[in-house]
């Protein structure tokens, strides 16, 4: 699906800070020079938020592991629960965030994920009040529905098992099919010795991955050469295209994005490394 660019007029100050209710600074100076601005300890935009739960119509839904929401500095909110991608424009003013009509990709998901996505679509529509408490953020709609979030700490590139859930091609983002066999879900792990290994969607692979700053220089991968159903082979081709030659990477919370020089890329989520050796080398 094509991600949608949505122009939003928001002040730089409002994007970078969220007014904190109840603080003393800025009460009544009225100088007009910005010195009395109340700022929060934790910014709302540019932060990777982990979604803990959603409460809609009085019914609380625990968010699937890896669920997240982020409002970028350009005024676009993006949320994911392990299946579809949800996006909406977002205007931040003080402790209020106004979401535009959210849009979502249309992948078939498991029941738990589908329930969380429906709750998020309902909550991310219109104006919400944002309340910060340490590293916790609560978004509350006018009707009383809520999204409970926690600030994510960046995962380390090396040693983390990254489960690939998004395939990127320029401005296009496509979800990895949710119905792939468990052993075929693409993933990769970077080693301290400058290597990378994992599964590309059908075959296991390993190769060189020289990390320098925000770039990774991937060497030609080697691995098994099994044939799989076309859907899995299509995912594999997209994954390997992203891990070809020099690429840039970013980590926000538990999400890794790798983009090659030709615009091919992947999005992945940090996951505990479990039984990798039995899955990847065979």
mmCIF file of C-alpha atoms in Angstrom, residues 58-204:
data_model
loop_
_atom_site.group_PDB
_atom_site.id
_atom_site.type_symbol
_atom_site.label_atom_id
_atom_site.label_comp_id
_atom_site.label_asym_id
_atom_site.label_seq_id
_atom_site.Cartn_x
_atom_site.Cartn_y
_atom_site.Cartn_z
ATOM 1 C CA UNK A 58 -15.402 0.618 28.136
ATOM 2 C CA UNK A 59 -13.726 -2.531 26.794
ATOM 3 C CA UNK A 60 -9.991 -2.831 27.394
ATOM 4 C CA UNK A 61 -7.877 -4.612 24.785
ATOM 5 C CA UNK A 62 -4.294 -5.606 25.553
ATOM 6 C CA UNK A 63 -2.080 -4.688 22.620
ATOM 7 C CA UNK A 64 -0.165 -7.502 20.884
ATOM 8 C CA UNK A 65 3.542 -7.641 21.661
ATOM 9 C CA UNK A 66 5.495 -5.228 19.484
ATOM 10 C CA UNK A 67 2.601 -2.796 19.014
ATOM 11 C CA UNK A 68 3.742 0.788 18.584
ATOM 12 C CA UNK A 69 2.714 4.301 17.658
ATOM 13 C CA UNK A 70 4.776 7.283 16.604
ATOM 14 C CA UNK A 71 4.032 10.860 15.553
ATOM 15 C CA UNK A 72 6.851 12.108 13.356
ATOM 16 C CA UNK A 73 8.030 15.740 13.176
ATOM 17 C CA UNK A 74 6.223 16.144 9.838
ATOM 18 C CA UNK A 75 2.861 15.688 11.541
ATOM 19 C CA UNK A 76 2.060 12.113 10.574
ATOM 20 C CA UNK A 77 1.051 9.410 13.040
ATOM 21 C CA UNK A 78 1.851 5.770 12.303
ATOM 22 C CA UNK A 79 0.738 2.743 14.297
ATOM 23 C CA UNK A 80 1.279 -0.983 13.921
ATOM 24 C CA UNK A 81 0.161 -4.071 15.808
ATOM 25 C CA UNK A 82 2.078 -6.749 13.906
ATOM 26 C CA UNK A 83 -0.084 -6.897 10.800
ATOM 27 C CA UNK A 84 -1.515 -3.805 9.107
ATOM 28 C CA UNK A 85 -0.085 -0.288 9.002
ATOM 29 C CA UNK A 86 -2.313 2.511 10.295
ATOM 30 C CA UNK A 87 -1.547 6.145 9.484
ATOM 31 C CA UNK A 88 -3.193 9.530 9.979
ATOM 32 C CA UNK A 89 -2.215 13.167 9.972
ATOM 33 C CA UNK A 90 -1.749 14.590 13.461
ATOM 34 C CA UNK A 91 -1.787 18.190 14.700
ATOM 35 C CA UNK A 92 -0.230 18.765 18.124
ATOM 36 C CA UNK A 93 -1.293 21.841 20.100
ATOM 37 C CA UNK A 94 -0.431 21.984 23.797
ATOM 38 C CA UNK A 95 -1.834 18.854 25.398
ATOM 39 C CA UNK A 96 -4.213 18.193 22.495
ATOM 40 C CA UNK A 97 -3.576 16.026 19.436
ATOM 41 C CA UNK A 98 -6.028 16.134 16.555
ATOM 42 C CA UNK A 99 -5.915 13.088 14.290
ATOM 43 C CA UNK A 100 -7.224 13.125 10.737
ATOM 44 C CA UNK A 101 -9.255 10.189 9.448
ATOM 45 C CA UNK A 102 -6.969 7.142 9.875
ATOM 46 C CA UNK A 103 -6.245 4.849 6.953
ATOM 47 C CA UNK A 104 -5.050 1.255 7.119
ATOM 48 C CA UNK A 105 -3.685 -1.439 4.859
ATOM 49 C CA UNK A 106 -6.047 -4.389 4.391
ATOM 50 C CA UNK A 107 -4.087 -7.512 5.335
ATOM 51 C CA UNK A 108 -5.927 -10.409 6.960
ATOM 52 C CA UNK A 109 -4.832 -10.656 10.604
ATOM 53 C CA UNK A 110 -5.336 -12.995 13.533
ATOM 54 C CA UNK A 111 -8.264 -12.275 15.837
ATOM 55 C CA UNK A 112 -6.232 -10.645 18.621
ATOM 56 C CA UNK A 113 -4.434 -8.294 16.245
ATOM 57 C CA UNK A 114 -7.630 -7.431 14.381
ATOM 58 C CA UNK A 115 -9.327 -6.511 17.658
ATOM 59 C CA UNK A 116 -6.446 -4.198 18.622
ATOM 60 C CA UNK A 117 -6.410 -2.577 15.185
ATOM 61 C CA UNK A 118 -10.142 -1.833 15.294
ATOM 62 C CA UNK A 119 -9.747 -0.271 18.736
ATOM 63 C CA UNK A 120 -6.845 1.871 17.490
ATOM 64 C CA UNK A 121 -8.792 3.051 14.417
ATOM 65 C CA UNK A 122 -11.645 4.109 16.687
ATOM 66 C CA UNK A 123 -9.362 5.945 19.129
ATOM 67 C CA UNK A 124 -7.172 7.608 16.461
ATOM 68 C CA UNK A 125 -10.007 9.616 14.942
ATOM 69 C CA UNK A 126 -10.505 13.194 16.057
ATOM 70 C CA UNK A 127 -9.140 15.079 19.053
ATOM 71 C CA UNK A 128 -7.462 13.438 22.044
ATOM 72 C CA UNK A 129 -5.943 14.781 25.238
ATOM 73 C CA UNK A 130 -2.369 13.699 25.933
ATOM 74 C CA UNK A 131 -1.208 13.144 29.497
ATOM 75 C CA UNK A 132 2.399 12.344 30.359
ATOM 76 C CA UNK A 133 3.497 10.607 33.536
ATOM 77 C CA UNK A 134 7.212 9.860 33.466
ATOM 78 C CA UNK A 135 7.717 7.590 30.488
ATOM 79 C CA UNK A 136 4.017 6.745 30.245
ATOM 80 C CA UNK A 137 1.653 8.486 27.839
ATOM 81 C CA UNK A 138 -2.155 8.262 27.830
ATOM 82 C CA UNK A 139 -4.254 9.529 24.931
ATOM 83 C CA UNK A 140 -7.912 10.092 25.834
ATOM 84 C CA UNK A 141 -10.688 10.862 23.354
ATOM 85 C CA UNK A 142 -13.610 13.174 24.094
ATOM 86 C CA UNK A 143 -15.740 10.064 24.554
ATOM 87 C CA UNK A 144 -13.393 8.605 27.165
ATOM 88 C CA UNK A 145 -11.637 5.985 25.015
ATOM 89 C CA UNK A 146 -7.917 5.663 25.755
ATOM 90 C CA UNK A 147 -4.633 4.447 24.354
ATOM 91 C CA UNK A 148 -1.998 3.636 26.994
ATOM 92 C CA UNK A 149 1.613 3.850 25.804
ATOM 93 C CA UNK A 150 5.173 3.588 27.150
ATOM 94 C CA UNK A 151 8.302 5.191 25.749
ATOM 95 C CA UNK A 152 10.468 2.599 24.024
ATOM 96 C CA UNK A 153 14.197 2.422 24.625
ATOM 97 C CA UNK A 154 16.266 1.817 21.486
ATOM 98 C CA UNK A 155 17.268 -1.818 20.984
ATOM 99 C CA UNK A 156 20.860 -2.576 20.056
ATOM 100 C CA UNK A 157 21.593 -3.375 16.420
ATOM 101 C CA UNK A 158 24.113 -6.110 17.223
ATOM 102 C CA UNK A 159 22.925 -9.263 18.970
ATOM 103 C CA UNK A 160 19.211 -8.529 18.567
ATOM 104 C CA UNK A 161 16.985 -10.882 16.596
ATOM 105 C CA UNK A 162 15.120 -8.647 14.160
ATOM 106 C CA UNK A 163 11.818 -10.031 12.813
ATOM 107 C CA UNK A 164 11.042 -8.445 9.434
ATOM 108 C CA UNK A 165 7.428 -7.221 9.156
ATOM 109 C CA UNK A 166 7.596 -4.534 6.459
ATOM 110 C CA UNK A 167 8.977 -4.413 2.921
ATOM 111 C CA UNK A 168 9.876 -0.968 1.579
ATOM 112 C CA UNK A 169 10.254 0.254 -1.984
ATOM 113 C CA UNK A 170 10.691 4.004 -2.204
ATOM 114 C CA UNK A 171 7.520 5.545 -0.749
ATOM 115 C CA UNK A 172 5.673 2.214 -0.778
ATOM 116 C CA UNK A 173 5.428 0.066 2.368
ATOM 117 C CA UNK A 174 4.014 -3.472 2.221
ATOM 118 C CA UNK A 175 3.347 -5.747 5.184
ATOM 119 C CA UNK A 176 4.960 -9.169 5.246
ATOM 120 C CA UNK A 177 2.037 -11.644 4.924
ATOM 121 C CA UNK A 178 0.739 -12.537 8.379
ATOM 122 C CA UNK A 179 -0.037 -16.116 7.324
ATOM 123 C CA UNK A 180 3.542 -17.130 6.524
ATOM 124 C CA UNK A 181 4.614 -20.357 8.267
ATOM 125 C CA UNK A 182 6.405 -19.507 11.504
ATOM 126 C CA UNK A 183 9.715 -20.888 10.253
ATOM 127 C CA UNK A 184 9.424 -18.742 7.103
ATOM 128 C CA UNK A 185 9.008 -15.360 8.816
ATOM 129 C CA UNK A 186 12.118 -13.437 7.688
ATOM 130 C CA UNK A 187 14.526 -12.360 10.412
ATOM 131 C CA UNK A 188 18.157 -11.370 10.821
ATOM 132 C CA UNK A 189 20.770 -10.996 13.541
ATOM 133 C CA UNK A 190 23.952 -8.937 13.358
ATOM 134 C CA UNK A 191 27.087 -10.330 14.997
ATOM 135 C CA UNK A 192 29.893 -8.480 16.746
ATOM 136 C CA UNK A 193 32.279 -9.921 14.148
ATOM 137 C CA UNK A 194 30.731 -7.907 11.298
ATOM 138 C CA UNK A 195 28.421 -10.639 10.015
ATOM 139 C CA UNK A 196 24.684 -11.060 9.583
ATOM 140 C CA UNK A 197 22.637 -14.253 9.473
ATOM 141 C CA UNK A 198 18.988 -15.181 9.440
ATOM 142 C CA UNK A 199 16.174 -16.298 7.164
ATOM 143 C CA UNK A 200 15.052 -14.297 4.129
ATOM 144 C CA UNK A 201 11.564 -15.806 3.836
ATOM 145 C CA UNK A 202 12.396 -19.228 2.412
ATOM 146 C CA UNK A 203 16.124 -19.858 2.804
ATOM 147 C CA UNK A 204 18.552 -19.273 5.621
#
